[in-house]
Amino acid sequence: VNPLRLGYGLTRDWVLGLQVVSPQGRVLTLGSELVKNVAGYDLVRLHLGAWGRLGLLARVTVRLLPLPEASVLAEARWEYGVDSVAVVDEWIRAVLTDGTQPASLEVSAGPGRELRVLADFVGPEVGVSARAGAHAWGALHVADARAAAWESQVEENRAVAAALPWRARVSVEVPGLRRLLPAVGAVGGDEWYLRGHAGSGVYYFSWQDERG
């Protein structure tokens, strides 16, 4: 799942046209370079949803947006526990419902680790810092510090994946953390890790099998 789905939607929503090579070797041009191009069946989305099973995607025409004038990353950390899960759940719900609309909202947690949330706010120079500051439970990062914070999240995910021989990994879609994390802890025991996209409600849960 794309972390920027919260702010920008699905990747398929930005695809205007495709050039597809069919299994019979025919070159098909689908869609157009115009935003309003659908008449009849939407074959572009059909091929995007098929993940290459209906033909080879040779060329993709996408709609672009200008880069945002400013980006501010709000980072929040809590010690993992029953009380902190409730606090983080309320914090996430507030961010998603008060109109500040971050571009992404990432969560990671695990036993013996901090419960960490990264909320990325983008937009015009005027106002984006205020939007991020309204939810600042920890540090606010801009410029190089913002990139370093994201890289830290990625490195943490890689380190956990390399350290434990995961025997199982599942993705779940839930509206919040309040019910999910206690259930995850009960199933995973002492060796589990969760990360995901709070904006879309999709989380990835990994744990080490007791036999492993």
PDB file of N, CA and C in Angstrom, residues 2 5 8-16 48 60 62-63:
ATOM      1  N   ASN A   2       0.565   2.184  -0.826  1.00  0.00           N
ATOM      2  CA  ASN A   2       1.333   3.419  -0.920  1.00  0.00           C
ATOM      3  C   ASN A   2       1.136   4.273   0.334  1.00  0.00           C
ATOM      4  N   ARG A   5      -1.131   7.317   0.041  1.00  0.00           N
ATOM      5  CA  ARG A   5      -2.516   7.095  -0.364  1.00  0.00           C
ATOM      6  C   ARG A   5      -3.477   8.019   0.377  1.00  0.00           C
ATOM      7  N   TYR A   8      -3.085  11.516  -1.452  1.00  0.00           N
ATOM      8  CA  TYR A   8      -3.156  11.589  -2.908  1.00  0.00           C
ATOM      9  C   TYR A   8      -4.017  10.500  -3.547  1.00  0.00           C
ATOM     10  N   GLY A   9      -4.513   9.566  -2.760  1.00  0.00           N
ATOM     11  CA  GLY A   9      -5.339   8.510  -3.326  1.00  0.00           C
ATOM     12  C   GLY A   9      -4.493   7.391  -3.907  1.00  0.00           C
ATOM     13  N   LEU A  10      -5.144   6.490  -4.625  1.00  0.00           N
ATOM     14  CA  LEU A  10      -4.474   5.335  -5.207  1.00  0.00           C
ATOM     15  C   LEU A  10      -3.710   5.718  -6.466  1.00  0.00           C
ATOM     16  N   THR A  11      -2.652   4.990  -6.753  1.00  0.00           N
ATOM     17  CA  THR A  11      -1.854   5.249  -7.951  1.00  0.00           C
ATOM     18  C   THR A  11      -2.708   5.167  -9.214  1.00  0.00           C
ATOM     19  N   ARG A  12      -3.630   4.215  -9.248  1.00  0.00           N
ATOM     20  CA  ARG A  12      -4.456   4.024 -10.440  1.00  0.00           C
ATOM     21  C   ARG A  12      -5.303   5.257 -10.758  1.00  0.00           C
ATOM     22  N   ASP A  13      -5.606   6.065  -9.750  1.00  0.00           N
ATOM     23  CA  ASP A  13      -6.416   7.254  -9.979  1.00  0.00           C
ATOM     24  C   ASP A  13      -5.670   8.319 -10.776  1.00  0.00           C
ATOM     25  N   TRP A  14      -4.350   8.180 -10.891  1.00  0.00           N
ATOM     26  CA  TRP A  14      -3.535   9.176 -11.591  1.00  0.00           C
ATOM     27  C   TRP A  14      -3.106   8.702 -12.972  1.00  0.00           C
ATOM     28  N   VAL A  15      -3.518   7.494 -13.354  1.00  0.00           N
ATOM     29  CA  VAL A  15      -3.154   6.964 -14.668  1.00  0.00           C
ATOM     30  C   VAL A  15      -4.203   7.375 -15.689  1.00  0.00           C
ATOM     31  N   LEU A  16      -3.758   8.075 -16.750  1.00  0.00           N
ATOM     32  CA  LEU A  16      -4.672   8.538 -17.788  1.00  0.00           C
ATOM     33  C   LEU A  16      -4.746   7.574 -18.969  1.00  0.00           C
ATOM     34  N   LEU A  48      -4.858  -2.218 -15.048  1.00  0.00           N
ATOM     35  CA  LEU A  48      -4.100  -1.905 -13.838  1.00  0.00           C
ATOM     36  C   LEU A  48      -4.418  -2.896 -12.728  1.00  0.00           C
ATOM     37  N   VAL A  60       2.944   4.073 -19.805  1.00  0.00           N
ATOM     38  CA  VAL A  60       1.919   4.592 -18.899  1.00  0.00           C
ATOM     39  C   VAL A  60       1.930   6.110 -18.963  1.00  0.00           C
ATOM     40  N   VAL A  62       0.594   9.374 -17.015  1.00  0.00           N
ATOM     41  CA  VAL A  62       0.076   9.725 -15.695  1.00  0.00           C
ATOM     42  C   VAL A  62      -0.125  11.234 -15.580  1.00  0.00           C
ATOM     43  N   ARG A  63      -1.028  11.581 -14.685  1.00  0.00           N
ATOM     44  CA  ARG A  63      -1.264  12.993 -14.361  1.00  0.00           C
ATOM     45  C   ARG A  63      -0.305  13.389 -13.258  1.00  0.00           C
TER      46      ARG A  63
END
